[in-house]
JSON list of C-alpha atoms in Angstrom, two decimals:
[
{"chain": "A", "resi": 1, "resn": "UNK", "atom": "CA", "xyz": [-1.07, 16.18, 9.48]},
{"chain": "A", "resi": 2, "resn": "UNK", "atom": "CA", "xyz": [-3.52, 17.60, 7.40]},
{"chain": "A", "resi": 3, "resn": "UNK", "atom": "CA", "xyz": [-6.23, 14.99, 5.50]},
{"chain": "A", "resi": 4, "resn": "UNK", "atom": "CA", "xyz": [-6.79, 16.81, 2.01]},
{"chain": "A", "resi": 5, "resn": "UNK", "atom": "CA", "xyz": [-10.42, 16.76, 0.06]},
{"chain": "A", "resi": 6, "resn": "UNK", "atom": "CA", "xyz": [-10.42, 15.86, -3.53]},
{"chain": "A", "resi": 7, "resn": "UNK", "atom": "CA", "xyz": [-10.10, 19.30, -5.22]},
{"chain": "A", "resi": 8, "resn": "UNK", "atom": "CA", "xyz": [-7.32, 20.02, -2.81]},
{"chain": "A", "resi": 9, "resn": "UNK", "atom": "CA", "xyz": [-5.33, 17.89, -4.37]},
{"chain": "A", "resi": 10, "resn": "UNK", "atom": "CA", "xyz": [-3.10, 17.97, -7.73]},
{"chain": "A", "resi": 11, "resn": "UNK", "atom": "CA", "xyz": [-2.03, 15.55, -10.26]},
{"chain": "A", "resi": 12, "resn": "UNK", "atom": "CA", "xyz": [1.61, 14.93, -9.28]},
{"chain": "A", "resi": 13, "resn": "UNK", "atom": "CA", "xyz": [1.46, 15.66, -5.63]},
{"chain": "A", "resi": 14, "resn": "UNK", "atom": "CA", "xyz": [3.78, 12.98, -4.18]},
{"chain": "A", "resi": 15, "resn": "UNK", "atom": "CA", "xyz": [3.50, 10.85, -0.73]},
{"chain": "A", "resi": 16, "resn": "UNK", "atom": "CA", "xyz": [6.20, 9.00, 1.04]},
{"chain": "A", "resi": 17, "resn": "UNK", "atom": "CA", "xyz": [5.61, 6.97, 3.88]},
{"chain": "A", "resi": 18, "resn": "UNK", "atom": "CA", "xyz": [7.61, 6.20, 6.98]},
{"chain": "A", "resi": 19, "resn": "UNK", "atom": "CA", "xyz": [9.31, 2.82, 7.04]},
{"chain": "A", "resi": 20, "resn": "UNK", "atom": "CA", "xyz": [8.56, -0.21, 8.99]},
{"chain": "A", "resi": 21, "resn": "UNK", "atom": "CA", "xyz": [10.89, -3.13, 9.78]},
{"chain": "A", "resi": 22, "resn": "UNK", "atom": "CA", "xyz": [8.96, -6.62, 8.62]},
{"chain": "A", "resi": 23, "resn": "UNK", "atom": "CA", "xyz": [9.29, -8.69, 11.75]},
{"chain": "A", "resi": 24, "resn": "UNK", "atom": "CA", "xyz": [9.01, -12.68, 12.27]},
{"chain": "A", "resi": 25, "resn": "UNK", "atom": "CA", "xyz": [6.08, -11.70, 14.61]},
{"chain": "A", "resi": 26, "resn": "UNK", "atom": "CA", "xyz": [4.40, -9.91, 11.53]},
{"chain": "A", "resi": 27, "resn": "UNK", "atom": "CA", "xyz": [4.58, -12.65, 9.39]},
{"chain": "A", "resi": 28, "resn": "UNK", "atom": "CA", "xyz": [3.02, -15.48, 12.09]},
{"chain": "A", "resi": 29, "resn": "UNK", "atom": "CA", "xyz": [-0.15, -13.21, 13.24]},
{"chain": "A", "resi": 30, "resn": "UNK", "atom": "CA", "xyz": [-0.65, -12.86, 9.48]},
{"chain": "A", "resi": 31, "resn": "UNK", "atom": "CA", "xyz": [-0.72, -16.42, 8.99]},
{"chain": "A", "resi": 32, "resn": "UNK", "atom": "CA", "xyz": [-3.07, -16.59, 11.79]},
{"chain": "A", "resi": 33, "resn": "UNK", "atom": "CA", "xyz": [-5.53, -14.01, 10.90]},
{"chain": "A", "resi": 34, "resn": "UNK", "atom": "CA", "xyz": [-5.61, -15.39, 7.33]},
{"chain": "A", "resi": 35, "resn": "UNK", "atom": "CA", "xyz": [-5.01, -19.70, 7.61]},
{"chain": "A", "resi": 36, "resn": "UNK", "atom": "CA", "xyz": [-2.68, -19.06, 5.06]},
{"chain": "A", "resi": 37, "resn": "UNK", "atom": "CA", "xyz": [0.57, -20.90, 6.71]},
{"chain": "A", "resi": 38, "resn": "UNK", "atom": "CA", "xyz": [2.53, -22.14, 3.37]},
{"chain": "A", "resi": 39, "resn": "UNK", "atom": "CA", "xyz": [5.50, -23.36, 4.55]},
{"chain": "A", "resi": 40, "resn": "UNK", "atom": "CA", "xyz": [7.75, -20.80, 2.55]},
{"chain": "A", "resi": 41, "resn": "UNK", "atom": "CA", "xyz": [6.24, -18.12, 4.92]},
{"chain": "A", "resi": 42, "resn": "UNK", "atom": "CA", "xyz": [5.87, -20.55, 8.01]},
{"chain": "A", "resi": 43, "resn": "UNK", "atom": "CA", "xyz": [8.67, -23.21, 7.87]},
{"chain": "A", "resi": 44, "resn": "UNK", "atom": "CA", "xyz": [12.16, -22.36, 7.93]},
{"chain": "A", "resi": 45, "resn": "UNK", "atom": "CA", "xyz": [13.94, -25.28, 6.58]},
{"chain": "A", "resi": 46, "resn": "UNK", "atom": "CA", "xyz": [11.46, -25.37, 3.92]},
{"chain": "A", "resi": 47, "resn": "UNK", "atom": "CA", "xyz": [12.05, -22.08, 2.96]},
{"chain": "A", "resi": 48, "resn": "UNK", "atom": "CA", "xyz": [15.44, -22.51, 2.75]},
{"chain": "A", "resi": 49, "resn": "UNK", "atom": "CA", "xyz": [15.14, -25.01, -0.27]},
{"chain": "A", "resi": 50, "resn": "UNK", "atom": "CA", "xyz": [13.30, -22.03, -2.04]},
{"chain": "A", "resi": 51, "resn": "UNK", "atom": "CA", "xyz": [14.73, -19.44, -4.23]},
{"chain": "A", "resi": 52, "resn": "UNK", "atom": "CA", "xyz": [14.32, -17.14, -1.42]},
{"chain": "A", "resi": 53, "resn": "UNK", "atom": "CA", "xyz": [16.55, -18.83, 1.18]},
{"chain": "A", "resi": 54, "resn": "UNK", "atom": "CA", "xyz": [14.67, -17.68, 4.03]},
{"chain": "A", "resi": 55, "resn": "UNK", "atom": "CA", "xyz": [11.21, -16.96, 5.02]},
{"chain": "A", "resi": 56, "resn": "UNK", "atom": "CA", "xyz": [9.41, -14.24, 3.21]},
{"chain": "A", "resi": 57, "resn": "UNK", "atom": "CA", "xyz": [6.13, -12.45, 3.99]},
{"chain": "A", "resi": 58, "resn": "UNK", "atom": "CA", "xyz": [2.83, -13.25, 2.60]},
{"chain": "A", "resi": 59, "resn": "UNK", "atom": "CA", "xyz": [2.28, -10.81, -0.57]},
{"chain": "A", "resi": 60, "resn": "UNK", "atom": "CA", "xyz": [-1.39, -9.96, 0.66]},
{"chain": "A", "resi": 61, "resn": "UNK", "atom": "CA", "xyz": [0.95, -8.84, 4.06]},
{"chain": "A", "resi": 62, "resn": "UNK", "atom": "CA", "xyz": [2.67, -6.57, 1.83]},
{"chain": "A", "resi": 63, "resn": "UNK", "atom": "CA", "xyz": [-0.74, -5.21, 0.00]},
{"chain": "A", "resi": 64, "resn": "UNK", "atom": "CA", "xyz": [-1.58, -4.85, 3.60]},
{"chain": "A", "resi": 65, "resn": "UNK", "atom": "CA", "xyz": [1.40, -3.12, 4.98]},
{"chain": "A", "resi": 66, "resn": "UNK", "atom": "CA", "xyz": [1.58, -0.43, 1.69]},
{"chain": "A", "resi": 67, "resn": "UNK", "atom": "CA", "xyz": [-2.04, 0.49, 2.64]},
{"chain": "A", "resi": 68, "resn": "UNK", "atom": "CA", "xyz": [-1.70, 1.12, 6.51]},
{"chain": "A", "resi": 69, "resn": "UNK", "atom": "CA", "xyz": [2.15, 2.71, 5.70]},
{"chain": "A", "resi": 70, "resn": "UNK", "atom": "CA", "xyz": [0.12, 5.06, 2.72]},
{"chain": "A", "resi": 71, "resn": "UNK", "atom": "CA", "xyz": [-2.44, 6.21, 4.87]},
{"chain": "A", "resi": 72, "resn": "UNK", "atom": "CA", "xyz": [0.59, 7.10, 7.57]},
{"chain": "A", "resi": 73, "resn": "UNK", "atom": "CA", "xyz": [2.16, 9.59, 4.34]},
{"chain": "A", "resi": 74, "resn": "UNK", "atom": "CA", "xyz": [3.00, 13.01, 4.35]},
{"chain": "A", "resi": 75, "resn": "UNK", "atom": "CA", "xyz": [-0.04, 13.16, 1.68]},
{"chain": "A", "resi": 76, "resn": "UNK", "atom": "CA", "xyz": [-3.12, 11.97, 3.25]},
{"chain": "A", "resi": 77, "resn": "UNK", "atom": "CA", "xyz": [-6.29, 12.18, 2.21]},
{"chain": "A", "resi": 78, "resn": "UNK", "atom": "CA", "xyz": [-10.00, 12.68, 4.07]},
{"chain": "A", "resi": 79, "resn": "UNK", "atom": "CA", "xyz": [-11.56, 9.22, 4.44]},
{"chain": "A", "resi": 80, "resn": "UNK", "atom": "CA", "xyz": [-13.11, 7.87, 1.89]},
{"chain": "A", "resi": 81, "resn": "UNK", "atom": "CA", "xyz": [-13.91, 4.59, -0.04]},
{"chain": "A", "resi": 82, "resn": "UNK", "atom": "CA", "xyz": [-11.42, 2.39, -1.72]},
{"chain": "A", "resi": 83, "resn": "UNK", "atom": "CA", "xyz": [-12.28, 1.10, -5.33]},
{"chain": "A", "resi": 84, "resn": "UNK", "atom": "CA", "xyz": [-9.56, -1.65, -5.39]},
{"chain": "A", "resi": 85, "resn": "UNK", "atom": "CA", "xyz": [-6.11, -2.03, -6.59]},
{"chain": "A", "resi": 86, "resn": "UNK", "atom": "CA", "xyz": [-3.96, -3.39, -9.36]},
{"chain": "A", "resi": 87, "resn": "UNK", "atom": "CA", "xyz": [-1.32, -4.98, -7.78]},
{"chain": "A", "resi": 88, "resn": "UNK", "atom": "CA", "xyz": [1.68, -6.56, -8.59]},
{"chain": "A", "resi": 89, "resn": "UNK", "atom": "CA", "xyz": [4.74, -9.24, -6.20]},
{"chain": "A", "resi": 90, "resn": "UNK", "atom": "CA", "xyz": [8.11, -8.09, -7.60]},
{"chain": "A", "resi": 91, "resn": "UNK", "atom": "CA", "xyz": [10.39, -9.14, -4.98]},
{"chain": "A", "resi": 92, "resn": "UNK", "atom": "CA", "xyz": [10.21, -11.20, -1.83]},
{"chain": "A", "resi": 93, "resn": "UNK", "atom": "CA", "xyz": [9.86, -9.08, 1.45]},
{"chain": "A", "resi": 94, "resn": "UNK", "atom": "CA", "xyz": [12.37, -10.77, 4.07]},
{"chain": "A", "resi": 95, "resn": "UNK", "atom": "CA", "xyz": [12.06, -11.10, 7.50]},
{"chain": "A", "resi": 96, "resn": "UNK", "atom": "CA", "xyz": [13.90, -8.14, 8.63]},
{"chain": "A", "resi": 97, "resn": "UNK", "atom": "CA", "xyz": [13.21, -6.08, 5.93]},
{"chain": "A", "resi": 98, "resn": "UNK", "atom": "CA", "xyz": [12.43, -2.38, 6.47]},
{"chain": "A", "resi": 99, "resn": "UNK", "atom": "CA", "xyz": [10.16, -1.06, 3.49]},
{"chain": "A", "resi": 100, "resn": "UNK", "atom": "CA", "xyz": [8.21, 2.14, 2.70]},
{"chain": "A", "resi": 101, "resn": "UNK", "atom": "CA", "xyz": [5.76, 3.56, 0.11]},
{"chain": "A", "resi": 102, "resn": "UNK", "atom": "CA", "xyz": [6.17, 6.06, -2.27]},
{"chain": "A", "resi": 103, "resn": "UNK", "atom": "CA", "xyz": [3.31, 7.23, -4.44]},
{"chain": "A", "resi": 104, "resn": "UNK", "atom": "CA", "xyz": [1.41, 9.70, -6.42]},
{"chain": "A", "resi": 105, "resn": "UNK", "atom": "CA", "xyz": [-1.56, 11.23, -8.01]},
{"chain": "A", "resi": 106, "resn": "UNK", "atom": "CA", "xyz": [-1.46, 9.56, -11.26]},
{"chain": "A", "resi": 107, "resn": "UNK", "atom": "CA", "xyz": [-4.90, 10.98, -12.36]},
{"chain": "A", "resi": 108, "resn": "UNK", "atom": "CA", "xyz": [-7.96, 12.99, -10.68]},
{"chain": "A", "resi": 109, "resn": "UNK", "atom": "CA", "xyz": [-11.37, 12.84, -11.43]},
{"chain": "A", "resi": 110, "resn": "UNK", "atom": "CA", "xyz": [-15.07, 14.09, -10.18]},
{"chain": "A", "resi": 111, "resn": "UNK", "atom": "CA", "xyz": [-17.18, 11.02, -9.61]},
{"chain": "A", "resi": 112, "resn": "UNK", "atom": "CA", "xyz": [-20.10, 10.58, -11.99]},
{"chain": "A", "resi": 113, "resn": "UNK", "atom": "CA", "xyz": [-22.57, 8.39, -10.10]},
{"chain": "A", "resi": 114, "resn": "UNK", "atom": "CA", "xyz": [-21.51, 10.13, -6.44]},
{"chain": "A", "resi": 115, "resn": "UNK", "atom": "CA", "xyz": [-22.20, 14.07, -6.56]},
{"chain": "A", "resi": 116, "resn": "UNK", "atom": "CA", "xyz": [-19.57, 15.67, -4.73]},
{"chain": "A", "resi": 117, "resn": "UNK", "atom": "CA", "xyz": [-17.09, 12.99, -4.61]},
{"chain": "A", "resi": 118, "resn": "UNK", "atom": "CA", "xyz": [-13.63, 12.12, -6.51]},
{"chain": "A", "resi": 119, "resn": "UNK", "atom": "CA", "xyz": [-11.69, 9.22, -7.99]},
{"chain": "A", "resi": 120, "resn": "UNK", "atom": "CA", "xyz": [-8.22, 9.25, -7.57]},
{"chain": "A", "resi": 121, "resn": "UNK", "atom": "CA", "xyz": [-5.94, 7.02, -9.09]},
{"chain": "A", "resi": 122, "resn": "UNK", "atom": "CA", "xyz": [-2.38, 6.59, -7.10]},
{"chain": "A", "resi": 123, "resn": "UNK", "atom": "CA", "xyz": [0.16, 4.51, -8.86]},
{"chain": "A", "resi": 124, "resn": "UNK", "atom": "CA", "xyz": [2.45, 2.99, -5.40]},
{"chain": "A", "resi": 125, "resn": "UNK", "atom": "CA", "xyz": [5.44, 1.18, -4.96]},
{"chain": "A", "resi": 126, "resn": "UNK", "atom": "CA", "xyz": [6.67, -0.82, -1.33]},
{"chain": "A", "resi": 127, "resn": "UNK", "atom": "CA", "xyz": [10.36, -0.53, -1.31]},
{"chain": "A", "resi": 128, "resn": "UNK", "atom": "CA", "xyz": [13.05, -2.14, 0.66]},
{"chain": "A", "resi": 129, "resn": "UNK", "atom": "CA", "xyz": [16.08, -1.03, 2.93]},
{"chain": "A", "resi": 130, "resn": "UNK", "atom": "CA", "xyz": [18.11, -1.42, -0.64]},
{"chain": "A", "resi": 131, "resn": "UNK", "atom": "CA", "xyz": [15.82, 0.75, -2.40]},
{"chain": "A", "resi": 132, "resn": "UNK", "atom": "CA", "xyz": [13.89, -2.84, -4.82]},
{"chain": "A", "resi": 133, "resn": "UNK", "atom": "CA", "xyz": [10.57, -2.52, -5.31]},
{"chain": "A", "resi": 134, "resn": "UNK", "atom": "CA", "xyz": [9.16, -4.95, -4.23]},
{"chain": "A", "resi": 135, "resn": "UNK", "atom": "CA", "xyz": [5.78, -4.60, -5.05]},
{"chain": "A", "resi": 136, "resn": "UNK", "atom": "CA", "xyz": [3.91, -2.04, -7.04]},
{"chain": "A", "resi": 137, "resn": "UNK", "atom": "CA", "xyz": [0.54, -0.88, -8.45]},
{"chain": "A", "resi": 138, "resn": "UNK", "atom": "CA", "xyz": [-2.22, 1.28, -8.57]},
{"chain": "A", "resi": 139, "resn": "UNK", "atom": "CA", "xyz": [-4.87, 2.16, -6.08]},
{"chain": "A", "resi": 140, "resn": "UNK", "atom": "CA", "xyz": [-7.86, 3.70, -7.18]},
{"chain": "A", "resi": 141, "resn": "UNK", "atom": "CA", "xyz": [-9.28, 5.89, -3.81]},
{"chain": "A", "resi": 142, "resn": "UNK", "atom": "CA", "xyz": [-12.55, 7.87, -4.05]},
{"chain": "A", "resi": 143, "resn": "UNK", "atom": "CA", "xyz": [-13.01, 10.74, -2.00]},
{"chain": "A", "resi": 144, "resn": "UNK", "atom": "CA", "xyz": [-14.67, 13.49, -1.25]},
{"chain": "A", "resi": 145, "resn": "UNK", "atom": "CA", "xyz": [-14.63, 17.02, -2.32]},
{"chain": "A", "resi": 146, "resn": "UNK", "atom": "CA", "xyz": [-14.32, 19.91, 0.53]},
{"chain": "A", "resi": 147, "resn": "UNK", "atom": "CA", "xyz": [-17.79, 21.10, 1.93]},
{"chain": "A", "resi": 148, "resn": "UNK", "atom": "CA", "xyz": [-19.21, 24.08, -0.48]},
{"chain": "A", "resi": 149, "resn": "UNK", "atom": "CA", "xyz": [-16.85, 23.24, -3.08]},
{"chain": "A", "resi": 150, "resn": "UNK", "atom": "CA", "xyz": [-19.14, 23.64, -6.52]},
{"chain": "A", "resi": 151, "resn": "UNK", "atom": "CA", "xyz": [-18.63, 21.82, -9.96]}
]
């Protein structure tokens, strides 16, 4: 798949990711890597007594999972540096659940303090098997430009 340089790519060019099924397994190594075992992703029985009836995955595990699944698009992008995201929870992610990412190129920019570099800005939802966002934002991604490409 090709990895596209800055000025390669157009304001409105659309990604879609391919899906992933959140597993049980997913959840626990997250808790693990992070210390973050609240019992509504950890406990069962606890969650149960939640609005969510059941476990649900850590929202930083969704963050997570919409930036591994983006980078796995049909639009991809040469490596470059991320500048951070807006980010919002909408909906609980399930064990069991399969989501996927859709974004786009919201807005382009050259970089002013990094010659031969650009700012992209691509507004991103996670989705479930039903289609709910579940979570949604914006990452800003800065990137470079292709080699001899001039201002």
């Amino acid at each position: 798949m090709k990895e596209h340089y800055f000025d390669e790519v157009e304001v409105g060019a659309q990604g879609v990711s391919p899906t992933l099924t959140v597993t049980e397994a997913h959840i626990n190594t997250f808790a693990d890597l992070t210390g973050d075992y609240t019992p509504v992703h950890t406990d069962e029985a606890y969650a149960r007594t939640t609005p969510f009836g059941t476990r649900v995955a850590h929202g930083l595990l969704g963050l997570s999972l919409t930036d591994g699944l983006k980078n796995q698009s049909n639009l991809r992008f040469v490596p470059g540096m991320s500048l951070g995201w807006a980010w919002d929870f909408t909906g609980p992610i399930k064990i069991n659940d399969t989501v996927q990412v859709r974004f786009h190129v919201g807005s382009a920019r050259l970089s002013r303090s990094r010659p031969g570099w650009g700012i992209l800005v691509l507004p991103s939802e996670l989705r479930n098997q039903h289609d709910e966002v579940v979570q949604r934002g914006e990452h800003r991604l800065m990137i470079p430009c292709s080699p001899g490409f001039t201002y």
